[in-house]
């Protein structure tokens, strides 16, 4: 699983770096660099087969039953991107060390950067598309964190939110597209999908699939009309802009286009959508870039434009255009990262990024200026630098396509215009910054940056030149590999030479260079025009209006349904449930009663049912007398347990009985802190409405129960009844289901119980409630809080009760009982001590720290489950055996019993935790103040 | 017998819903308790009614057993129901401490 490690190393490294940054900035930078080197070394171990054109797929079964694997893929395209991500990542780490000021946390930046690195590696190395999407979303999240790195700045927060909203929405669309692809091909594996291009293109769902996938790609790669988030993302620190927003993350969209090229391309829809959007983006980006006064703004729009260029190349759809697209991905990543770094140096040294103020820096930093000029030449497409080569291929493709379609001549024209603007803005980047007079009012006097800040730029610029001058020796192998995996076929012959003779493409380059020069030096009137138009062509305004509209809509809808009143909300909720239930009920035409034979009613049952009905109605009728209502509801609960007894559910009866005791004690304790009476507040209309809702709900549920009870059915009971003894080693099927067949569910349930207990503990922690020492009329609550007879008896009973609960626990596997019931019985036995002897007395004798008990219970249950893994069985497989014990005789032991012990401990711990802490609060709430009225005095209200 | 149980479940639901719609926390908690009885009995009834045949293998009774699956479901539901009741009542106490009254909306209408 080498590829898995390549992806995981940065994620783990992120934690490591965050920790190391406490030591020093030095440690943070070194650890981040070493983590990246580690990932590079791991990747290098598997490069060999890929270098000769194979595709490496590694799988780890994850959820094999539903066909979900953790699957990674390394081919030429993946290798190219992984190389860019790791290589430029390493340079950015070095650069960022010197870029960030002492005030900013280096560890946080590096940790986020490594999170991003891992996510991005996951995108480019995924074989499974769902998995790819997860990493895709992770890149959006880490980009959000990185843009918002300076969280005290408003523009950083806004930019981060905008980027997340747009790329997140695109991710959602992409999910839809991926699911459709899975529907069409029956698999989420890239290998399958890439091989079924014809099937996908012929499918009726092709167009929606394509559009959804494209929305995902276009939002990520900042294509028109989603491009406006990218300039706002420039609020991020410049190393982040260099890394995410020019070299890698924004390439994820075009990566996806390249990845799915064999599956989706080659149709009218593809060429028009992808080509059209690419061309629009190319033009808009190039034109806007010229007018940006912000150094990073210029580079951001230039990035948009170049991404449009790559998109357009993939949209053209010929194999040669795809090769050019891949080539431009490489070139753009290299020169744009170096330009951003240069811009960062300038910003760092001058304190501003406004090109109207930065002028004539050649005098102050000639070395940096030289580097930046070479990189800018690459951006403009000047010969001998790498950008020229891919641009020539691009021009050539545009020309060759021009003869093949209607209005085809538009393409070379548009492309040349974009080329002119690219030259013009590159020229501006050089001339306006390094020459053009003297700097105006700079915050600091600029000078050359620290040595190591320049090294990453030097490396990248050297690469620009090497690729530009000796393409066949440098970039050719990886380009061939990557193109082959984009096309899923050997790439067409292409010649990466600087000189192709006097081709149309060369003339276009010449026109672009000359035209760009003219445009730049005649730019003044255009700037005036642009300033006048700028406000009208800002897509951000549309976005803001859309966002405000959505917020208003959501707010209005919420206010309509939720007036801040629980009563009203609940009434609406129940009303809707009734409507839905009623609609289902009246639209079906099956009879209410089914043919199942009914059981005869006997006298005792009828009497018990009547008693229960009476108790319920009395609970409602007397609910204002809270204490009375509580006693009555206790009676209802006891009668419920009798129902379980009657209908063959002894385990349920025992559970219900013990829970009832605990619940009533709990509610009694709580009632002490609440008013004893409920005031009559609801007016008649509301009471009638509630009675109507309640009556209808009761009628509906009752009718439903009747309809179910009178119909025959066949369930899965037979399986459990048949396998309980041979498979689970227990005769009590309910208990075997709980601790064995469905043990995982039970583990979840005791976890919930533990969480509820701990949450209640946390809630009570700082809570101070006033309890009254005297009742409503001023008497003490009782004669004697802890009557001697009761105290002595419960002390005597304790060992007996504990013995019973252990007996119930042990026999649970074979007879009614088990961990839940035993736990509750133990809890009741202990609570009796508190009730009879007082909290203080008992607290001294029993450890009240119940967290360890809960923890032990959960650990035992989990470890029992894990133990089966050690024997190569799935989680929570149980085993059992019969042992002959001295004195005791034959005794069965099952691993499920250990699990049940865990259940028992959690139940005891959570129940006691809740009750004891409420009881302690009880004690603390009132002192032993004497009450004004003696207990035996009769008071008028009492009668 | 089926009719008897169905009516009890219906009545429990009605009483539970009515109390849950009250304006003070304590009756609402009582209402939720009644509702959880109703839900537990309803789930239990999905296994149909059987008398005298608990799902304990070899209990010496011919003629099959009651369905153990709904029973196992309901058993944990009862315990979780207790945890929920406890949580809600503690919320009610907390709300009373922070708001100074026990109205479900935190204020008088």
PDB file of C-alpha atoms in Angstrom, chain A residues 707-894:
ATOM      1  CA  UNK A 707     -53.823  -3.248  11.438  1.00  0.00           C
ATOM      2  CA  UNK A 708     -50.394  -4.722  12.095  1.00  0.00           C
ATOM      3  CA  UNK A 709     -51.498  -6.992  14.914  1.00  0.00           C
ATOM      4  CA  UNK A 710     -54.242  -8.607  12.866  1.00  0.00           C
ATOM      5  CA  UNK A 711     -52.030  -9.433   9.917  1.00  0.00           C
ATOM      6  CA  UNK A 712     -49.887 -12.555   9.615  1.00  0.00           C
ATOM      7  CA  UNK A 713     -46.215 -12.045   8.893  1.00  0.00           C
ATOM      8  CA  UNK A 714     -42.954 -13.838   8.470  1.00  0.00           C
ATOM      9  CA  UNK A 715     -39.880 -12.294  10.059  1.00  0.00           C
ATOM     10  CA  UNK A 716     -36.269 -13.211  10.522  1.00  0.00           C
ATOM     11  CA  UNK A 717     -36.980 -14.703  13.946  1.00  0.00           C
ATOM     12  CA  UNK A 718     -36.414 -18.276  12.779  1.00  0.00           C
ATOM     13  CA  UNK A 719     -32.795 -17.606  11.962  1.00  0.00           C
ATOM     14  CA  UNK A 720     -32.070 -16.336  15.459  1.00  0.00           C
ATOM     15  CA  UNK A 721     -34.110 -19.076  17.132  1.00  0.00           C
ATOM     16  CA  UNK A 722     -32.283 -21.722  15.133  1.00  0.00           C
ATOM     17  CA  UNK A 723     -28.779 -20.327  15.574  1.00  0.00           C
ATOM     18  CA  UNK A 724     -28.906 -19.042  19.107  1.00  0.00           C
ATOM     19  CA  UNK A 725     -27.697 -22.246  20.775  1.00  0.00           C
ATOM     20  CA  UNK A 726     -25.354 -23.636  18.083  1.00  0.00           C
ATOM     21  CA  UNK A 727     -23.984 -20.257  17.043  1.00  0.00           C
ATOM     22  CA  UNK A 728     -24.131 -18.095  20.144  1.00  0.00           C
ATOM     23  CA  UNK A 729     -24.049 -20.714  22.848  1.00  0.00           C
ATOM     24  CA  UNK A 730     -26.991 -19.204  24.715  1.00  0.00           C
ATOM     25  CA  UNK A 731     -30.579 -20.234  25.229  1.00  0.00           C
ATOM     26  CA  UNK A 732     -32.001 -16.789  25.899  1.00  0.00           C
ATOM     27  CA  UNK A 733     -32.380 -15.628  22.327  1.00  0.00           C
ATOM     28  CA  UNK A 734     -33.033 -11.979  23.213  1.00  0.00           C
ATOM     29  CA  UNK A 735     -29.786 -11.793  25.144  1.00  0.00           C
ATOM     30  CA  UNK A 736     -27.840 -13.627  22.443  1.00  0.00           C
ATOM     31  CA  UNK A 737     -29.114 -11.141  19.860  1.00  0.00           C
ATOM     32  CA  UNK A 738     -28.019  -8.273  22.060  1.00  0.00           C
ATOM     33  CA  UNK A 739     -24.537  -9.442  22.939  1.00  0.00           C
ATOM     34  CA  UNK A 740     -23.711 -11.556  19.921  1.00  0.00           C
ATOM     35  CA  UNK A 741     -25.696 -11.329  16.689  1.00  0.00           C
ATOM     36  CA  UNK A 742     -26.246  -7.597  16.965  1.00  0.00           C
ATOM     37  CA  UNK A 743     -23.400  -6.865  19.370  1.00  0.00           C
ATOM     38  CA  UNK A 744     -22.218  -3.941  17.311  1.00  0.00           C
ATOM     39  CA  UNK A 745     -25.586  -2.217  17.775  1.00  0.00           C
ATOM     40  CA  UNK A 746     -25.401  -2.815  21.500  1.00  0.00           C
ATOM     41  CA  UNK A 747     -21.910  -1.381  21.608  1.00  0.00           C
ATOM     42  CA  UNK A 748     -23.310   1.728  19.961  1.00  0.00           C
ATOM     43  CA  UNK A 749     -26.158   1.871  22.419  1.00  0.00           C
ATOM     44  CA  UNK A 750     -24.046   1.635  25.537  1.00  0.00           C
ATOM     45  CA  UNK A 751     -21.823   4.318  24.041  1.00  0.00           C
ATOM     46  CA  UNK A 752     -24.874   6.544  23.735  1.00  0.00           C
ATOM     47  CA  UNK A 753     -25.793   5.751  27.307  1.00  0.00           C
ATOM     48  CA  UNK A 754     -22.293   6.600  28.477  1.00  0.00           C
ATOM     49  CA  UNK A 755     -22.366   9.841  26.523  1.00  0.00           C
ATOM     50  CA  UNK A 756     -25.743  10.792  27.970  1.00  0.00           C
ATOM     51  CA  UNK A 757     -24.417  10.148  31.457  1.00  0.00           C
ATOM     52  CA  UNK A 758     -21.294  12.218  30.877  1.00  0.00           C
ATOM     53  CA  UNK A 759     -23.246  15.017  29.197  1.00  0.00           C
ATOM     54  CA  UNK A 760     -25.569  15.219  32.163  1.00  0.00           C
ATOM     55  CA  UNK A 761     -22.590  15.251  34.498  1.00  0.00           C
ATOM     56  CA  UNK A 762     -21.105  18.139  32.496  1.00  0.00           C
ATOM     57  CA  UNK A 763     -24.409  19.969  32.499  1.00  0.00           C
ATOM     58  CA  UNK A 764     -24.755  19.661  36.267  1.00  0.00           C
ATOM     59  CA  UNK A 765     -21.154  20.587  36.874  1.00  0.00           C
ATOM     60  CA  UNK A 766     -21.533  24.352  37.221  1.00  0.00           C
ATOM     61  CA  UNK A 767     -25.227  24.367  37.922  1.00  0.00           C
ATOM     62  CA  UNK A 768     -26.517  25.978  41.089  1.00  0.00           C
ATOM     63  CA  UNK A 769     -30.172  25.536  41.812  1.00  0.00           C
ATOM     64  CA  UNK A 770     -32.116  26.797  44.751  1.00  0.00           C
ATOM     65  CA  UNK A 771     -34.087  24.139  46.470  1.00  0.00           C
ATOM     66  CA  UNK A 772     -36.385  24.894  49.310  1.00  0.00           C
ATOM     67  CA  UNK A 773     -35.912  23.327  52.681  1.00  0.00           C
ATOM     68  CA  UNK A 774     -39.600  23.705  53.436  1.00  0.00           C
ATOM     69  CA  UNK A 775     -42.761  22.959  51.514  1.00  0.00           C
ATOM     70  CA  UNK A 776     -45.285  25.465  50.155  1.00  0.00           C
ATOM     71  CA  UNK A 777     -46.786  26.269  53.527  1.00  0.00           C
ATOM     72  CA  UNK A 778     -43.503  26.415  55.398  1.00  0.00           C
ATOM     73  CA  UNK A 779     -43.266  22.990  56.981  1.00  0.00           C
ATOM     74  CA  UNK A 780     -40.254  20.737  56.909  1.00  0.00           C
ATOM     75  CA  UNK A 781     -40.509  18.041  54.261  1.00  0.00           C
ATOM     76  CA  UNK A 782     -40.785  15.178  56.712  1.00  0.00           C
ATOM     77  CA  UNK A 783     -40.290  14.084  60.312  1.00  0.00           C
ATOM     78  CA  UNK A 784     -37.233  12.090  59.825  1.00  0.00           C
ATOM     79  CA  UNK A 785     -35.236  12.061  56.633  1.00  0.00           C
ATOM     80  CA  UNK A 786     -33.675   8.712  57.198  1.00  0.00           C
ATOM     81  CA  UNK A 787     -35.892   6.458  59.304  1.00  0.00           C
ATOM     82  CA  UNK A 788     -33.827   3.978  61.276  1.00  0.00           C
ATOM     83  CA  UNK A 789     -35.794   0.916  60.272  1.00  0.00           C
ATOM     84  CA  UNK A 790     -35.510   1.664  56.576  1.00  0.00           C
ATOM     85  CA  UNK A 791     -31.828   2.531  56.876  1.00  0.00           C
ATOM     86  CA  UNK A 792     -31.001  -0.704  58.674  1.00  0.00           C
ATOM     87  CA  UNK A 793     -33.095  -2.847  56.391  1.00  0.00           C
ATOM     88  CA  UNK A 794     -31.601  -1.461  53.189  1.00  0.00           C
ATOM     89  CA  UNK A 795     -28.109  -1.995  54.559  1.00  0.00           C
ATOM     90  CA  UNK A 796     -28.992  -5.577  55.242  1.00  0.00           C
ATOM     91  CA  UNK A 797     -30.584  -5.927  51.846  1.00  0.00           C
ATOM     92  CA  UNK A 798     -27.637  -4.534  49.916  1.00  0.00           C
ATOM     93  CA  UNK A 799     -25.541  -7.722  49.725  1.00  0.00           C
ATOM     94  CA  UNK A 800     -28.604  -9.713  48.863  1.00  0.00           C
ATOM     95  CA  UNK A 801     -29.600  -7.285  46.116  1.00  0.00           C
ATOM     96  CA  UNK A 802     -26.094  -7.304  44.681  1.00  0.00           C
ATOM     97  CA  UNK A 803     -26.073 -11.082  44.766  1.00  0.00           C
ATOM     98  CA  UNK A 804     -29.341 -11.114  42.838  1.00  0.00           C
ATOM     99  CA  UNK A 805     -27.987  -8.731  40.261  1.00  0.00           C
ATOM    100  CA  UNK A 806     -24.871 -10.838  39.726  1.00  0.00           C
ATOM    101  CA  UNK A 807     -27.051 -13.891  39.413  1.00  0.00           C
ATOM    102  CA  UNK A 808     -29.120 -12.079  36.789  1.00  0.00           C
ATOM    103  CA  UNK A 809     -25.975 -11.046  34.949  1.00  0.00           C
ATOM    104  CA  UNK A 810     -24.534 -14.555  34.863  1.00  0.00           C
ATOM    105  CA  UNK A 811     -27.665 -16.371  33.891  1.00  0.00           C
ATOM    106  CA  UNK A 812     -28.571 -13.806  31.245  1.00  0.00           C
ATOM    107  CA  UNK A 813     -27.160 -15.852  28.401  1.00  0.00           C
ATOM    108  CA  UNK A 814     -29.518 -18.729  29.068  1.00  0.00           C
ATOM    109  CA  UNK A 815     -32.448 -17.375  31.083  1.00  0.00           C
ATOM    110  CA  UNK A 816     -34.116 -13.969  31.287  1.00  0.00           C
ATOM    111  CA  UNK A 817     -31.571 -11.445  32.535  1.00  0.00           C
ATOM    112  CA  UNK A 818     -28.333 -10.015  31.227  1.00  0.00           C
ATOM    113  CA  UNK A 819     -26.135  -6.952  31.478  1.00  0.00           C
ATOM    114  CA  UNK A 820     -28.798  -4.300  31.015  1.00  0.00           C
ATOM    115  CA  UNK A 821     -31.157  -5.717  33.635  1.00  0.00           C
ATOM    116  CA  UNK A 822     -28.408  -6.629  36.095  1.00  0.00           C
ATOM    117  CA  UNK A 823     -26.938  -3.153  35.741  1.00  0.00           C
ATOM    118  CA  UNK A 824     -30.256  -1.547  36.516  1.00  0.00           C
ATOM    119  CA  UNK A 825     -30.847  -3.832  39.505  1.00  0.00           C
ATOM    120  CA  UNK A 826     -27.425  -2.979  40.908  1.00  0.00           C
ATOM    121  CA  UNK A 827     -28.109   0.700  40.359  1.00  0.00           C
ATOM    122  CA  UNK A 828     -31.424   0.436  42.167  1.00  0.00           C
ATOM    123  CA  UNK A 829     -29.813  -1.433  45.058  1.00  0.00           C
ATOM    124  CA  UNK A 830     -27.187   1.250  45.490  1.00  0.00           C
ATOM    125  CA  UNK A 831     -29.632   4.093  45.090  1.00  0.00           C
ATOM    126  CA  UNK A 832     -31.679   2.572  47.870  1.00  0.00           C
ATOM    127  CA  UNK A 833     -28.698   3.202  50.147  1.00  0.00           C
ATOM    128  CA  UNK A 834     -28.662   6.841  49.174  1.00  0.00           C
ATOM    129  CA  UNK A 835     -32.382   7.150  49.727  1.00  0.00           C
ATOM    130  CA  UNK A 836     -32.395   5.412  53.060  1.00  0.00           C
ATOM    131  CA  UNK A 837     -29.157   6.700  54.546  1.00  0.00           C
ATOM    132  CA  UNK A 838     -28.701  10.076  52.904  1.00  0.00           C
ATOM    133  CA  UNK A 839     -26.340  11.128  50.182  1.00  0.00           C
ATOM    134  CA  UNK A 840     -23.584  12.281  52.534  1.00  0.00           C
ATOM    135  CA  UNK A 841     -23.467   9.040  54.531  1.00  0.00           C
ATOM    136  CA  UNK A 842     -23.418   6.856  51.454  1.00  0.00           C
ATOM    137  CA  UNK A 843     -21.076   9.100  49.577  1.00  0.00           C
ATOM    138  CA  UNK A 844     -18.444   8.581  52.246  1.00  0.00           C
ATOM    139  CA  UNK A 845     -18.679   4.820  51.901  1.00  0.00           C
ATOM    140  CA  UNK A 846     -19.039   4.423  48.155  1.00  0.00           C
ATOM    141  CA  UNK A 847     -16.727   5.926  45.583  1.00  0.00           C
ATOM    142  CA  UNK A 848     -18.809   8.458  43.698  1.00  0.00           C
ATOM    143  CA  UNK A 849     -16.321   8.797  40.890  1.00  0.00           C
ATOM    144  CA  UNK A 850     -18.127   6.742  38.319  1.00  0.00           C
ATOM    145  CA  UNK A 851     -16.248   7.789  35.210  1.00  0.00           C
ATOM    146  CA  UNK A 852     -13.747   4.944  35.552  1.00  0.00           C
ATOM    147  CA  UNK A 853     -16.618   2.454  35.804  1.00  0.00           C
ATOM    148  CA  UNK A 854     -18.113   3.713  32.566  1.00  0.00           C
ATOM    149  CA  UNK A 855     -14.709   3.754  30.886  1.00  0.00           C
ATOM    150  CA  UNK A 856     -13.967   0.231  32.077  1.00  0.00           C
ATOM    151  CA  UNK A 857     -17.303  -0.991  30.783  1.00  0.00           C
ATOM    152  CA  UNK A 858     -16.809   0.516  27.345  1.00  0.00           C
ATOM    153  CA  UNK A 859     -13.234  -0.749  27.185  1.00  0.00           C
ATOM    154  CA  UNK A 860     -14.192  -4.285  28.152  1.00  0.00           C
ATOM    155  CA  UNK A 861     -16.956  -4.370  25.558  1.00  0.00           C
ATOM    156  CA  UNK A 862     -14.689  -2.958  22.846  1.00  0.00           C
ATOM    157  CA  UNK A 863     -11.739  -5.173  23.752  1.00  0.00           C
ATOM    158  CA  UNK A 864     -13.958  -8.248  23.664  1.00  0.00           C
ATOM    159  CA  UNK A 865     -14.833  -7.243  20.143  1.00  0.00           C
ATOM    160  CA  UNK A 866     -11.236  -6.520  19.192  1.00  0.00           C
ATOM    161  CA  UNK A 867     -10.026  -9.796  20.634  1.00  0.00           C
ATOM    162  CA  UNK A 868     -11.787 -11.653  17.859  1.00  0.00           C
ATOM    163  CA  UNK A 869      -9.722  -9.696  15.344  1.00  0.00           C
ATOM    164  CA  UNK A 870      -6.615 -11.245  16.845  1.00  0.00           C
ATOM    165  CA  UNK A 871      -7.986 -14.667  15.887  1.00  0.00           C
ATOM    166  CA  UNK A 872      -8.704 -13.501  12.345  1.00  0.00           C
ATOM    167  CA  UNK A 873     -12.420 -13.279  12.862  1.00  0.00           C
ATOM    168  CA  UNK A 874     -14.531 -10.182  12.217  1.00  0.00           C
ATOM    169  CA  UNK A 875     -15.060  -7.646  14.986  1.00  0.00           C
ATOM    170  CA  UNK A 876     -17.198  -8.983  17.859  1.00  0.00           C
ATOM    171  CA  UNK A 877     -17.232 -12.634  16.810  1.00  0.00           C
ATOM    172  CA  UNK A 878     -18.067 -14.638  19.896  1.00  0.00           C
ATOM    173  CA  UNK A 879     -16.911 -18.003  21.094  1.00  0.00           C
ATOM    174  CA  UNK A 880     -18.002 -20.245  23.934  1.00  0.00           C
ATOM    175  CA  UNK A 881     -17.172 -23.492  25.614  1.00  0.00           C
ATOM    176  CA  UNK A 882     -18.283 -25.686  28.452  1.00  0.00           C
ATOM    177  CA  UNK A 883     -15.885 -26.118  31.331  1.00  0.00           C
ATOM    178  CA  UNK A 884     -15.960 -28.485  34.237  1.00  0.00           C
ATOM    179  CA  UNK A 885     -15.228 -26.507  37.359  1.00  0.00           C
ATOM    180  CA  UNK A 886     -14.423 -28.070  40.702  1.00  0.00           C
ATOM    181  CA  UNK A 887     -17.350 -27.836  43.101  1.00  0.00           C
ATOM    182  CA  UNK A 888     -19.477 -25.899  40.652  1.00  0.00           C
ATOM    183  CA  UNK A 889     -19.723 -28.598  38.032  1.00  0.00           C
ATOM    184  CA  UNK A 890     -20.161 -27.958  34.353  1.00  0.00           C
ATOM    185  CA  UNK A 891     -20.346 -24.287  33.587  1.00  0.00           C
ATOM    186  CA  UNK A 892     -20.564 -22.530  30.300  1.00  0.00           C
ATOM    187  CA  UNK A 893     -18.312 -19.606  29.480  1.00  0.00           C
ATOM    188  CA  UNK A 894     -18.908 -17.424  26.445  1.00  0.00           C
TER     189      UNK A 894
END
